[in-house]
PDB file of C-alpha atoms in Angstrom:
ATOM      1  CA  UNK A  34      83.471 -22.901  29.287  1.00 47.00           C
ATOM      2  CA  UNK A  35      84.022 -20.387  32.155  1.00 48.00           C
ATOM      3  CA  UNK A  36      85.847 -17.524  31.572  1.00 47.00           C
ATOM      4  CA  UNK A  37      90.055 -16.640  32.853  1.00 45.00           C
ATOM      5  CA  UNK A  38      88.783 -15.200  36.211  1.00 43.00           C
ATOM      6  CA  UNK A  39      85.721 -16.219  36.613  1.00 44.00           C
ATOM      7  CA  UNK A  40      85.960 -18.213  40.275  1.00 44.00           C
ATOM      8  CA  UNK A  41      87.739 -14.917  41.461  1.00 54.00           C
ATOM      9  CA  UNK A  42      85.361 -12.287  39.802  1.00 59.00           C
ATOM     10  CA  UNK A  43      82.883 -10.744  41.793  1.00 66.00           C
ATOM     11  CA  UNK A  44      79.298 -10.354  40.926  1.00 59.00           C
ATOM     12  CA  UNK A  45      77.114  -7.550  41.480  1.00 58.00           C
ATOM     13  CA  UNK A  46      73.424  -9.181  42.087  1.00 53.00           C
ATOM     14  CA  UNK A  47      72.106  -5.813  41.715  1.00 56.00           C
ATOM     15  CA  UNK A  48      72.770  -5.098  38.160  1.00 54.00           C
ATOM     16  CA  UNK A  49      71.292  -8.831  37.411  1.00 55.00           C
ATOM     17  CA  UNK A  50      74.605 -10.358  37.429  1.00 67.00           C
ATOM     18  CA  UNK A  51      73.732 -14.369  37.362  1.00 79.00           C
ATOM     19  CA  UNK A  52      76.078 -15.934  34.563  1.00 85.00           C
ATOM     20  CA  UNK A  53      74.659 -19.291  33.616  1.00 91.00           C
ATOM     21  CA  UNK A  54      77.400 -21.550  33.651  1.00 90.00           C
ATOM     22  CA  UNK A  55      75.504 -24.746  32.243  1.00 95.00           C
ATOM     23  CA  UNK A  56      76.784 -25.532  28.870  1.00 95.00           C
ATOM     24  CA  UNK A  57      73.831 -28.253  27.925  1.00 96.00           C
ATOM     25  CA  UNK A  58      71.487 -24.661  28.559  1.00 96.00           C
ATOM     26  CA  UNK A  59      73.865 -22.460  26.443  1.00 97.00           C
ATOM     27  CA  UNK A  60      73.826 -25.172  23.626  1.00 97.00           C
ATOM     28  CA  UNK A  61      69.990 -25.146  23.890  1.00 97.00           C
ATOM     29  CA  UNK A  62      69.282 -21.621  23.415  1.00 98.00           C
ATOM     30  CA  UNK A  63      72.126 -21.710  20.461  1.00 98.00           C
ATOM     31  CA  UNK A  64      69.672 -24.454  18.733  1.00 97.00           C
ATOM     32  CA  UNK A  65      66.418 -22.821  19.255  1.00 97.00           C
ATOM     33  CA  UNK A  66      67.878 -19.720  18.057  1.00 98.00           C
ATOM     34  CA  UNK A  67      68.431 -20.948  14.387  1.00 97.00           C
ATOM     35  CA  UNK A  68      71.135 -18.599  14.191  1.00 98.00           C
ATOM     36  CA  UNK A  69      72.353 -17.857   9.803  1.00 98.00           C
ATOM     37  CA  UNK A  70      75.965 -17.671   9.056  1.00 98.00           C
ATOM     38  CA  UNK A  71      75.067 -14.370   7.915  1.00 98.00           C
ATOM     39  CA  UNK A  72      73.630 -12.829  11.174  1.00 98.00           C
ATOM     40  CA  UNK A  73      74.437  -9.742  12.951  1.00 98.00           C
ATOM     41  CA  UNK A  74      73.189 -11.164  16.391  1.00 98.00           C
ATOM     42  CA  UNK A  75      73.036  -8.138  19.296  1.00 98.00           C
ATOM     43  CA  UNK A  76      73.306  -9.651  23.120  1.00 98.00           C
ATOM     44  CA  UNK A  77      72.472  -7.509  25.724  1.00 97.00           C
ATOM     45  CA  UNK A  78      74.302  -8.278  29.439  1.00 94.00           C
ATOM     46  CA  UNK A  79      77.277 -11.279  28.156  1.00 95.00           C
ATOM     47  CA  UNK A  80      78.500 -11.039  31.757  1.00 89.00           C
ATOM     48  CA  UNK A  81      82.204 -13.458  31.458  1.00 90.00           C
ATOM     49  CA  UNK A  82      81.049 -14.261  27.619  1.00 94.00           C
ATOM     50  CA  UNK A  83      79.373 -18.140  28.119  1.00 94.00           C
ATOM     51  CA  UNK A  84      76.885 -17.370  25.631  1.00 96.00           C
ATOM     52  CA  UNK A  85      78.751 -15.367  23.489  1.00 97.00           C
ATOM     53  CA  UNK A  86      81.505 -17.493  22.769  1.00 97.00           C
ATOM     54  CA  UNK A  87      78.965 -19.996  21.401  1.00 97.00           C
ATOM     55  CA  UNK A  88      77.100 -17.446  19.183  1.00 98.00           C
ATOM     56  CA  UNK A  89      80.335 -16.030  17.586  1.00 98.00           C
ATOM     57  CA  UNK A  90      80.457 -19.765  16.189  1.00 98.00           C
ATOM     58  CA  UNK A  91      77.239 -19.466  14.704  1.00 98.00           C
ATOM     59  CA  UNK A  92      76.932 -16.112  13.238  1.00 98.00           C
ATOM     60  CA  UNK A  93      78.616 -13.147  11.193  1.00 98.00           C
ATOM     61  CA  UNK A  94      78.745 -10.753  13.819  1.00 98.00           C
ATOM     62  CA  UNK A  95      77.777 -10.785  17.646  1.00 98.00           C
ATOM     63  CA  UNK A  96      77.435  -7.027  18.965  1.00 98.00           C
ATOM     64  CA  UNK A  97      77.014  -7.178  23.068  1.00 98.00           C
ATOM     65  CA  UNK A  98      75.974  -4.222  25.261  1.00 98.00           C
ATOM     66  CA  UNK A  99      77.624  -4.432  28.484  1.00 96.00           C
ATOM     67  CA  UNK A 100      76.737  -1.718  31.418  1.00 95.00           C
ATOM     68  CA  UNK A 101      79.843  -3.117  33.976  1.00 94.00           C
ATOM     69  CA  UNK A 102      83.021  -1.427  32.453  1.00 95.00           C
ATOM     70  CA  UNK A 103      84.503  -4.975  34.937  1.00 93.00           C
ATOM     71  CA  UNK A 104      82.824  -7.464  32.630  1.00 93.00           C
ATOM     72  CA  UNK A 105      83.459  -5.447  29.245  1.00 96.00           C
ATOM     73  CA  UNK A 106      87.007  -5.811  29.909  1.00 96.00           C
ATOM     74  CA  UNK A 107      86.314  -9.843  30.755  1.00 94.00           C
ATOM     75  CA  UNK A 108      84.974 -10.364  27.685  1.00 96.00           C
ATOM     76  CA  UNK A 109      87.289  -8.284  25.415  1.00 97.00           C
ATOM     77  CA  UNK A 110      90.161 -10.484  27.071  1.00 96.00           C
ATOM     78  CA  UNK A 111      88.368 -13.743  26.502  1.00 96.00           C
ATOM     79  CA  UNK A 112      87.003 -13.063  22.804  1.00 97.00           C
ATOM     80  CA  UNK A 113      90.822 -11.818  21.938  1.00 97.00           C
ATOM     81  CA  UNK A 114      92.182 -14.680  22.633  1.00 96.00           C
ATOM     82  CA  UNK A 115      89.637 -16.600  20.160  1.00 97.00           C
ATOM     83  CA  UNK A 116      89.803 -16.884  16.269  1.00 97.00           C
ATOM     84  CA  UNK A 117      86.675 -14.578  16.809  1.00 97.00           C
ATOM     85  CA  UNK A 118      87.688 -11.395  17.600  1.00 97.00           C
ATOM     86  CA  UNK A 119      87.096  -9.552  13.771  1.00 97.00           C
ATOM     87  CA  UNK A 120      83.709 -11.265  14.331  1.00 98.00           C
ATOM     88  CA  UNK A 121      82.924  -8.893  17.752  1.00 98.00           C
ATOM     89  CA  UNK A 122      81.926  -5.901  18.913  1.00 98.00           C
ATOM     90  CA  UNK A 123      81.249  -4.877  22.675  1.00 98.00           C
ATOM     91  CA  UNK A 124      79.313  -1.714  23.306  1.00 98.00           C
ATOM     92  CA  UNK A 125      79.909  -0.510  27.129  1.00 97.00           C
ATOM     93  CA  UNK A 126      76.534   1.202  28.232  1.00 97.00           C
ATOM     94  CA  UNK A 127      73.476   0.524  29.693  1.00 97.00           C
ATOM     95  CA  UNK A 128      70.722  -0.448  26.649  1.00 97.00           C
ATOM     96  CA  UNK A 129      67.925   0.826  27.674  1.00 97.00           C
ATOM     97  CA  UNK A 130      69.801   4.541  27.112  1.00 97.00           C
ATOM     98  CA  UNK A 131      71.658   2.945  24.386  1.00 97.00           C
ATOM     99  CA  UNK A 132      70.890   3.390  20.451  1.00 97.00           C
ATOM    100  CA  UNK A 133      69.930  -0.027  19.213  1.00 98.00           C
ATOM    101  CA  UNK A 134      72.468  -0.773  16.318  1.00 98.00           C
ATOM    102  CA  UNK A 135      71.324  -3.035  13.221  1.00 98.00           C
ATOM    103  CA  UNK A 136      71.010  -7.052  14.199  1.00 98.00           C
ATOM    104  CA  UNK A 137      69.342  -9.510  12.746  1.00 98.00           C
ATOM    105  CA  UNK A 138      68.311 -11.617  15.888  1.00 98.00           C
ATOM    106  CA  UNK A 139      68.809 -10.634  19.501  1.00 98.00           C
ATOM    107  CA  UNK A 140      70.025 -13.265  21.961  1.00 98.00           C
ATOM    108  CA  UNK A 141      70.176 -13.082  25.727  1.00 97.00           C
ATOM    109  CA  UNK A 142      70.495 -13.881  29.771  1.00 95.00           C
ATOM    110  CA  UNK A 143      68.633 -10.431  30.130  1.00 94.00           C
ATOM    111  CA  UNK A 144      69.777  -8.876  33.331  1.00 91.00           C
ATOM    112  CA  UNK A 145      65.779  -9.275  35.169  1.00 90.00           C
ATOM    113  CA  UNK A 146      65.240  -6.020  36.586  1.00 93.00           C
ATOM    114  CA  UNK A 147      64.870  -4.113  32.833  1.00 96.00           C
ATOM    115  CA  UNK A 148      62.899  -7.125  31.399  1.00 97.00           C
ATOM    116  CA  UNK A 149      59.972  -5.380  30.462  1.00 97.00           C
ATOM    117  CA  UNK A 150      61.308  -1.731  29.451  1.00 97.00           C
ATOM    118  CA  UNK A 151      64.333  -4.007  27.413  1.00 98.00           C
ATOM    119  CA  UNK A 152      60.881  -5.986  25.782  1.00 98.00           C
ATOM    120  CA  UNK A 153      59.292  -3.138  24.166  1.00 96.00           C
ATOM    121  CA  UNK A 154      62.384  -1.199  23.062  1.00 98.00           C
ATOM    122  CA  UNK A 155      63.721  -4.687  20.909  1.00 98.00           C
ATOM    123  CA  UNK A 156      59.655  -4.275  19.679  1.00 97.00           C
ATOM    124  CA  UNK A 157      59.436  -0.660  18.812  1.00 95.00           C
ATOM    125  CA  UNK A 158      63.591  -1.019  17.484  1.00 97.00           C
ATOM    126  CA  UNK A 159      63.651  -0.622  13.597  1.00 96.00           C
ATOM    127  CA  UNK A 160      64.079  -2.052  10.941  1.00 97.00           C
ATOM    128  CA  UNK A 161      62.819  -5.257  12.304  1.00 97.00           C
ATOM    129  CA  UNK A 162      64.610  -7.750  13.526  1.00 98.00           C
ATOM    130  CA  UNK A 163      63.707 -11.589  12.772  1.00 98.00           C
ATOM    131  CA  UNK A 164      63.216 -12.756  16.035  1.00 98.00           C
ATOM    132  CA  UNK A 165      64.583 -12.802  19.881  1.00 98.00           C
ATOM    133  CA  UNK A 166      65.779 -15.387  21.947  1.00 98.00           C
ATOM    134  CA  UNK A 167      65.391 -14.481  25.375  1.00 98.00           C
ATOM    135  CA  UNK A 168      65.902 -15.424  28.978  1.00 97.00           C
ATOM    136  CA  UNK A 169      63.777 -13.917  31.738  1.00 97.00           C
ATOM    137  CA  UNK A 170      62.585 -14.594  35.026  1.00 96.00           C
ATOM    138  CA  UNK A 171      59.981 -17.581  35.054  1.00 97.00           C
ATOM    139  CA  UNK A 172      56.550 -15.492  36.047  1.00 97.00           C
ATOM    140  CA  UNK A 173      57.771 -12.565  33.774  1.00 98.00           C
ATOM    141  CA  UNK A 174      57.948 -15.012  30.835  1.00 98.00           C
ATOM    142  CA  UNK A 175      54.890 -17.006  31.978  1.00 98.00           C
ATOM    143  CA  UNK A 176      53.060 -13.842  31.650  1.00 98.00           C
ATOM    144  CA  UNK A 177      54.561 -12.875  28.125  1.00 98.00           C
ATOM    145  CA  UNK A 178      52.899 -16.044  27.032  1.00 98.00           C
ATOM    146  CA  UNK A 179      49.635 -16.296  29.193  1.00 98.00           C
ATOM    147  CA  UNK A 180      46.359 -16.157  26.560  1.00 97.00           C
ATOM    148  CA  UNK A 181      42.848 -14.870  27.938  1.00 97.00           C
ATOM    149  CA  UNK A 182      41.550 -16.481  30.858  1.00 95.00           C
ATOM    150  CA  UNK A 183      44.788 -17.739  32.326  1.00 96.00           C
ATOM    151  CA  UNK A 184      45.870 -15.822  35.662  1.00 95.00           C
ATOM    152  CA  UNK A 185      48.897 -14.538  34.066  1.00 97.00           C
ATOM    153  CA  UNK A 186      47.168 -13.136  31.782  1.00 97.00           C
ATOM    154  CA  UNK A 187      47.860  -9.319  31.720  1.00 95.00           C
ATOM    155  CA  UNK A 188      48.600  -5.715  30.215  1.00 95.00           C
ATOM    156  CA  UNK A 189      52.078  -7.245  29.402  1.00 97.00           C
ATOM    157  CA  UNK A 190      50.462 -10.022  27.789  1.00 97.00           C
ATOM    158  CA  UNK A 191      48.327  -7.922  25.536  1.00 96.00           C
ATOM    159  CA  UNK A 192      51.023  -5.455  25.045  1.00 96.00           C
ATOM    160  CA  UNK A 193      53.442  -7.808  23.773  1.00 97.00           C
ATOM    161  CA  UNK A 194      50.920 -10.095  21.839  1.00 97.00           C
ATOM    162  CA  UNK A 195      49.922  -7.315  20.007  1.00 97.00           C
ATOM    163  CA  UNK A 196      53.362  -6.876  18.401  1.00 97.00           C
ATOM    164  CA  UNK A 197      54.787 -10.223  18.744  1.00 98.00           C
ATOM    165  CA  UNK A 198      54.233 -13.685  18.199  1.00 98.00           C
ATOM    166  CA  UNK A 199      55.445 -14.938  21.874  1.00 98.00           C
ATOM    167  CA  UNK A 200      56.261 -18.859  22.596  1.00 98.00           C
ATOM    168  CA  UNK A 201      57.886 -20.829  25.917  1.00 98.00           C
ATOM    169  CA  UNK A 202      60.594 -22.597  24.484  1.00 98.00           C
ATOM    170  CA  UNK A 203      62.566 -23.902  27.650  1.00 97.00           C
ATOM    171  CA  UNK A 204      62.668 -23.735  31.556  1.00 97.00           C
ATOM    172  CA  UNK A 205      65.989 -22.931  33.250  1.00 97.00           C
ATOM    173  CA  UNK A 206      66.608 -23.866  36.646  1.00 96.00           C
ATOM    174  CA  UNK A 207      68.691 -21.554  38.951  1.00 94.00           C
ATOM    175  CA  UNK A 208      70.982 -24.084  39.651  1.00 94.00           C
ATOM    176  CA  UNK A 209      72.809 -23.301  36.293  1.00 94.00           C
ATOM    177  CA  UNK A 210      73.670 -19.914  37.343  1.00 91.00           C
ATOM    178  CA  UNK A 211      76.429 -18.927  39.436  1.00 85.00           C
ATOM    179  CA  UNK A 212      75.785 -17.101  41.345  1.00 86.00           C
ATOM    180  CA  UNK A 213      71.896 -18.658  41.917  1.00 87.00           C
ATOM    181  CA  UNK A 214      69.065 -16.541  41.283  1.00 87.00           C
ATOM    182  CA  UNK A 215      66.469 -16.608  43.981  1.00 90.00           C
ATOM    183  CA  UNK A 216      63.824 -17.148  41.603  1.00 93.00           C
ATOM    184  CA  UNK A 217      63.659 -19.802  38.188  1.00 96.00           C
ATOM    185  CA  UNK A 218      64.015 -19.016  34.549  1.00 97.00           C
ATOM    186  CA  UNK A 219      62.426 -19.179  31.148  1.00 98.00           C
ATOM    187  CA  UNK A 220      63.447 -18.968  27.902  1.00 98.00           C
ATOM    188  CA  UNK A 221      61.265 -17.573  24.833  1.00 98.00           C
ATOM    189  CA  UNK A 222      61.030 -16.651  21.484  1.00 98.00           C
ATOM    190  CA  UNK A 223      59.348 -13.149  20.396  1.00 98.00           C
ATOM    191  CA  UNK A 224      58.794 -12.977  16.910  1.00 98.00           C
ATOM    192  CA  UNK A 225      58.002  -9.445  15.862  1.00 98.00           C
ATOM    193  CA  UNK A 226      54.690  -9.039  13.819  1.00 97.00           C
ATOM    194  CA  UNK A 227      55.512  -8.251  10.225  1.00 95.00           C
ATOM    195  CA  UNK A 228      53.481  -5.679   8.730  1.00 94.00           C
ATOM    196  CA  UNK A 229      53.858  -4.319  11.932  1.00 91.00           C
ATOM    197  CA  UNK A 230      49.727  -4.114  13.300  1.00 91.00           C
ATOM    198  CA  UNK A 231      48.120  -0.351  12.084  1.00 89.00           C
ATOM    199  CA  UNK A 232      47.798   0.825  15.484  1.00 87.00           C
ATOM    200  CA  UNK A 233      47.764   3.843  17.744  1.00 92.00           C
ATOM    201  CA  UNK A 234      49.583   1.910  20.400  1.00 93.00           C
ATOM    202  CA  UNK A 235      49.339   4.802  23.105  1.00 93.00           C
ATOM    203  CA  UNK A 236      45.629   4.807  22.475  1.00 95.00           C
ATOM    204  CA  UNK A 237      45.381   0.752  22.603  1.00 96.00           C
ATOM    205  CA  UNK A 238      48.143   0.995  25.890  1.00 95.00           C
ATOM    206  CA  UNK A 239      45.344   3.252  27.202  1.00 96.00           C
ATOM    207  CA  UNK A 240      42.246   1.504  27.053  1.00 97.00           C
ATOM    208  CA  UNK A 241      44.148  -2.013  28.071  1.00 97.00           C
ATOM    209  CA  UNK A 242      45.338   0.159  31.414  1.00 96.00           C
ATOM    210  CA  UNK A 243      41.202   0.847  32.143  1.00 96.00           C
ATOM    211  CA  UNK A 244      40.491  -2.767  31.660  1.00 95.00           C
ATOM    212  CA  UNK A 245      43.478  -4.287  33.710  1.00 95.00           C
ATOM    213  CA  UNK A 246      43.040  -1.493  36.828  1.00 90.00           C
ATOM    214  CA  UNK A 247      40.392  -4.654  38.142  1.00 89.00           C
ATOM    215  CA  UNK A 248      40.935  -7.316  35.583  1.00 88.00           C
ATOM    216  CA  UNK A 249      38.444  -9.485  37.069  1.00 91.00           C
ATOM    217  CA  UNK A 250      35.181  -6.631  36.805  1.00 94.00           C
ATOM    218  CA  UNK A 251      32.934  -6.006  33.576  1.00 96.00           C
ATOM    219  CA  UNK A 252      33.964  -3.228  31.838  1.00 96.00           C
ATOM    220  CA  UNK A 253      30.316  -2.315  32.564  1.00 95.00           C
ATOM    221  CA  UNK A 254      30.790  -1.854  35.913  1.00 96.00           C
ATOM    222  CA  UNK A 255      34.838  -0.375  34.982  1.00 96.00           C
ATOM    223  CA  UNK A 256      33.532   2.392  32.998  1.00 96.00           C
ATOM    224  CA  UNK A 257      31.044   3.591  35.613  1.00 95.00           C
ATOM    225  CA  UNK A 258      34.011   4.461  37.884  1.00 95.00           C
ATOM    226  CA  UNK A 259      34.181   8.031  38.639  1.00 95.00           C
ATOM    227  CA  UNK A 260      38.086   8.406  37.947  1.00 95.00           C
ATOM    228  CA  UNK A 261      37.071   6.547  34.156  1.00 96.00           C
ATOM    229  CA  UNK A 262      34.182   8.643  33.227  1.00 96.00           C
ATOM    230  CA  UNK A 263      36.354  12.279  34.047  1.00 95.00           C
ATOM    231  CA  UNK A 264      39.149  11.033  31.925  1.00 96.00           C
ATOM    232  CA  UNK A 265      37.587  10.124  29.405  1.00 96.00           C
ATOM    233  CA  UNK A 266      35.159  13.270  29.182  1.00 95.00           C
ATOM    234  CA  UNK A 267      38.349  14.945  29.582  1.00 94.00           C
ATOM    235  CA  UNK A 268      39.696  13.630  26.370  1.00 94.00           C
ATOM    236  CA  UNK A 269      36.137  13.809  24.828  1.00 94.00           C
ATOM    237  CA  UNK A 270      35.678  17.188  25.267  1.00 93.00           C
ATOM    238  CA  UNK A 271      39.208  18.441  24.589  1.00 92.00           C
ATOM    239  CA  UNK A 272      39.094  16.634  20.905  1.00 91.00           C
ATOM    240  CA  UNK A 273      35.727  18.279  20.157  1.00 91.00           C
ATOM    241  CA  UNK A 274      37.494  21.245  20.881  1.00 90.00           C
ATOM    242  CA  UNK A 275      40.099  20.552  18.317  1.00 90.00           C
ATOM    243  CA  UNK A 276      38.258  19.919  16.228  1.00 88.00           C
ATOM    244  CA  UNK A 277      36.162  22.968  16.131  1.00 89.00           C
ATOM    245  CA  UNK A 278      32.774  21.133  17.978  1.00 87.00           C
ATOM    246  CA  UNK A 279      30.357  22.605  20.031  1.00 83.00           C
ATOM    247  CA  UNK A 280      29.356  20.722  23.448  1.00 82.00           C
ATOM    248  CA  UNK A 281      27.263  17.525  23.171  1.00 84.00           C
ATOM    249  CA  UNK A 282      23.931  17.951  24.355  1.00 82.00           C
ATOM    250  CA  UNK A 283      23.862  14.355  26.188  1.00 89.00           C
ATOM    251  CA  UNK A 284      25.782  14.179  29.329  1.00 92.00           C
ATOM    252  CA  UNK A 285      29.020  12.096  28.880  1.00 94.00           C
ATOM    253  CA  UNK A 286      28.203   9.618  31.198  1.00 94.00           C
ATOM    254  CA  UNK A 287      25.102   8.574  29.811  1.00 94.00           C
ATOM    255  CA  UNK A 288      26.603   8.274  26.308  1.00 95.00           C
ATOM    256  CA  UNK A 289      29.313   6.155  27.607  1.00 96.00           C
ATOM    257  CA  UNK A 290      26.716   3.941  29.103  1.00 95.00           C
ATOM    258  CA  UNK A 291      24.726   3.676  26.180  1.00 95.00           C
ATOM    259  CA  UNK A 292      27.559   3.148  24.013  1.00 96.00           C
ATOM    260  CA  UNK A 293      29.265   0.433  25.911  1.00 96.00           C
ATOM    261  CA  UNK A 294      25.155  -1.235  26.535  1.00 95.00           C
ATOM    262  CA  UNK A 295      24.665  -1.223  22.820  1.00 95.00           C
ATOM    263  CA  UNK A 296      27.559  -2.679  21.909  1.00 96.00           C
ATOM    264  CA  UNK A 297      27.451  -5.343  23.966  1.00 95.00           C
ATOM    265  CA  UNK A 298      30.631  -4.259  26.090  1.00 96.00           C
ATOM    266  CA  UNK A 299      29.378  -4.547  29.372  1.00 94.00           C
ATOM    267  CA  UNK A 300      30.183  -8.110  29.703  1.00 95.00           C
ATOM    268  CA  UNK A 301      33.515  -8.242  28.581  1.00 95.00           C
ATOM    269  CA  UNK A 302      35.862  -8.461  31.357  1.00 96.00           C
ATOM    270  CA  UNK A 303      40.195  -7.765  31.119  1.00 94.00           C
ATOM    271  CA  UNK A 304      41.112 -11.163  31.986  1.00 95.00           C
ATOM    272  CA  UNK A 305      39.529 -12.743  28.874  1.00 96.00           C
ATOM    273  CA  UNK A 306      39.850 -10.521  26.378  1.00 96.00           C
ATOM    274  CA  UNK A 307      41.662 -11.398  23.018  1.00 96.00           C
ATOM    275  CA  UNK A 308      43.472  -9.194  21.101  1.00 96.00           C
ATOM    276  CA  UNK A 309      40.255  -8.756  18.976  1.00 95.00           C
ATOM    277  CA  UNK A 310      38.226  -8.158  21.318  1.00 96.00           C
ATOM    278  CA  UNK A 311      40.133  -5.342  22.577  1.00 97.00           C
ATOM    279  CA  UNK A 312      40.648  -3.824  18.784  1.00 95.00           C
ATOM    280  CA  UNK A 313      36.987  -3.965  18.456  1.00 96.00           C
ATOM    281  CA  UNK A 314      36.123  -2.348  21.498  1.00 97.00           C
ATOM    282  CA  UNK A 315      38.186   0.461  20.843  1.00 97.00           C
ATOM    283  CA  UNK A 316      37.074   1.110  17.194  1.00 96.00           C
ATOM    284  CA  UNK A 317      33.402   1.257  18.781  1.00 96.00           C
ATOM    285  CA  UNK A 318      34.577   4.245  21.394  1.00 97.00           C
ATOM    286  CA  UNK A 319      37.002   5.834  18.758  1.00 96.00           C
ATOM    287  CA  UNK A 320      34.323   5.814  16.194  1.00 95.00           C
ATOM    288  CA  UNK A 321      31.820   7.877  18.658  1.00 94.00           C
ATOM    289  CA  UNK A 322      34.821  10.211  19.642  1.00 94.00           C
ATOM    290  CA  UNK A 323      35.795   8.692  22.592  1.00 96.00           C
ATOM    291  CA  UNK A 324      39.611   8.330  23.225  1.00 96.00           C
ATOM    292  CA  UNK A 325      42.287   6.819  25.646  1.00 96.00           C
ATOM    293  CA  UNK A 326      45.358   8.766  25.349  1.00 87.00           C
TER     294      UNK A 326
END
C-alpha cells in the first residue's frame, strides 16, 4: 500500500512527517470512522496517501491539506493513477492558516506538533462537522480523554470536554510508522457537542487557566494569590466602569473571599473538577460581577 517513491522519499521529522505504513491500522481507523457514501471527509497531513487511498473508497469526496509542496505532488501522482481522482481534492498549505472548507467528518495521522491548536480550530470550524477521527501522540490523547481526578487530567481536558464528546478508540505503536516516532500513538474520536454549549468560552478558558496554574491547591488558597486577586479586581473594576458603577465600598479581596467561603468554593480543587462544577463556579463569580477575561 506504499506509495511509487516511497523507499526513496525523504522525510522531514520536523514537520511531523511519520507515514504509518501498517495496513491492519489504516483499515482500523477506516472502520471506526463509519465513513457514508455521501461524505465530504477533510484529512489534514496525507503524507504518500496510505490513508487516503482507503478513504476515497469509502466516501464522496476526500479533501487533504498538505503543507510539503514534495508530498502534494506524491499524492496527486498516486490518486491520478486511481479510479478516484474526480473523487479528490488536495489543498497545499499549512491548516492551521488555512480556511476550513465544508466536510462532513475529518480523518487523520495529525502531524504532532499542531495537535492542540489543529483540536480547537476542527471545534470552533462551522457548520459542524459529525465527528473526527484522529491520531495523536499517546499522552496528548490520554489527556483529551482523562476525567477529574486522573493525572492527565487538565485545561485540555476541560477545554475539549466542554465542546466534545472525546473517546480512546485504539493504541498505535510506533513500529507502524516509517519513519518511527520516538514516542507511541492513539487514536480517538471527538464528537462535537450539538447545540453547541451557551458559553462565553474566553471567560470559561479564563477561570480553568486560575484553577490549573496549581491544579493540585484549593481554589481557596488559589484565589488568595496576589497575581489572582489584581486581575480579577482589574476586570471587576473596569466592568463597573462600563457599566456606569461607582466603586464598591468592600475591598475586593474580602468580597472574593466571602464569595468563594459562601459558596462553598474553597474546597474545590482543578484536578477534580467536572465540567459542572466549573460552570457553576463561574455563574456564582459572574453573577456578583466578577469576570475572567
Amino acid at each position: 500500500m506504499e506509495g511509487p517513491s516511497f523507499h526513496t522519499f525523504e522525510f522531514d521529522k520536523t514537520k511531523g512527517q511519520h507515514i504509518l505504513k501498517n495496513p491492519m491500522i489504516v483499515k482500523a481507523i477506516i472502520d471506526k470512522s463509519a465513513i457514508r457514501s455521501t461524505d465530504i471527509v477533510l484529512e489534514i497531513g496525507p503524507g504518500t496517501g496510505n490513508l487516503t487511498m482507503s478513504l476515497l473508497e469509502k466516501a464522496k469526496k476526500v479533501i487533504a491539506i498538505e503543507l510539503d509542496p514534495r508530498m502534494v505532488a506524491e499524492i496527486t501522482k498516486r490518486v491520478r493513477a486511481s479510479p478516484y481522482n474526480k473523487n479528490f481534492e488536495v489543498i497545499c498549505g499549512d491548516v492551521l492558516h488555512t480556511e476550513l472548507p465544508f466536510f462532513d467528518i475529518c480523518v487523520s495521522n495529525v502531524p504532532y506538533q499542531i495537535s492542540s491548536p489543529l483540536v480547537f480550530k476542527l471545534l470552533t470550524h462551522r457548520p459542524l462537522f459529525r465527528c473526527a477521527v484522529l491520531m495523536f501522540q499517546r499522552e496528548f490523547a490520554m489527556r483529551l480523554v482523562a476525567r477529574p481526578g486522573s493525572e492527565l487530567y487538565c485545561r485540555l481536558s476541560c477545554n475539549t470536554q466542554l465542546l466534545a464528546r472525546v473517546d480512546h478508540l485504539l493504541k498505535v505503536s510506533k513500529n507502524n510508522f516509517r519513519p518511527p516516532p520516538k514516542v507511541e500513538s492513539s487514536v480517538v474520536r471527538i464528537e462535537p457537542r450539538n447545540p453547541v454549549p451557551e458559553m462565553n468560552f474566553t471567560e470559561w478558558d479564563g477561570f480553568v487557566r486560575i484553577c490549573f496554574m496549581r491544579k493540585n491547591k484549593t481554589l481557596g488558597a488559589i484565589f488568595k494569590q496576589k497575581s489572582v486577586i489584581e486581575m480579577l479586581e482589574k476586570n471587576y473594576v473596569l466592568l463597573r466602569e462600563a457599566n456606569g458603577e461607582g466603586p464598591d465600598m468592600e475591598e475586593f479581596k474580602v468580597k472574593l473571599g466571602r464569595i468563594i467561603q459562601d459558596f462553598a468554593l474553597n474546597e474545590l480543587r482543578g484536578n477534580k473538577m467536572d465540567l459542572d462544577d466549573i460552570l457553576n463556579a463561574i455563574a456564582v463569580f459572574n453573577r456578583h460581577g466578577i469576570h475572567f477575561a
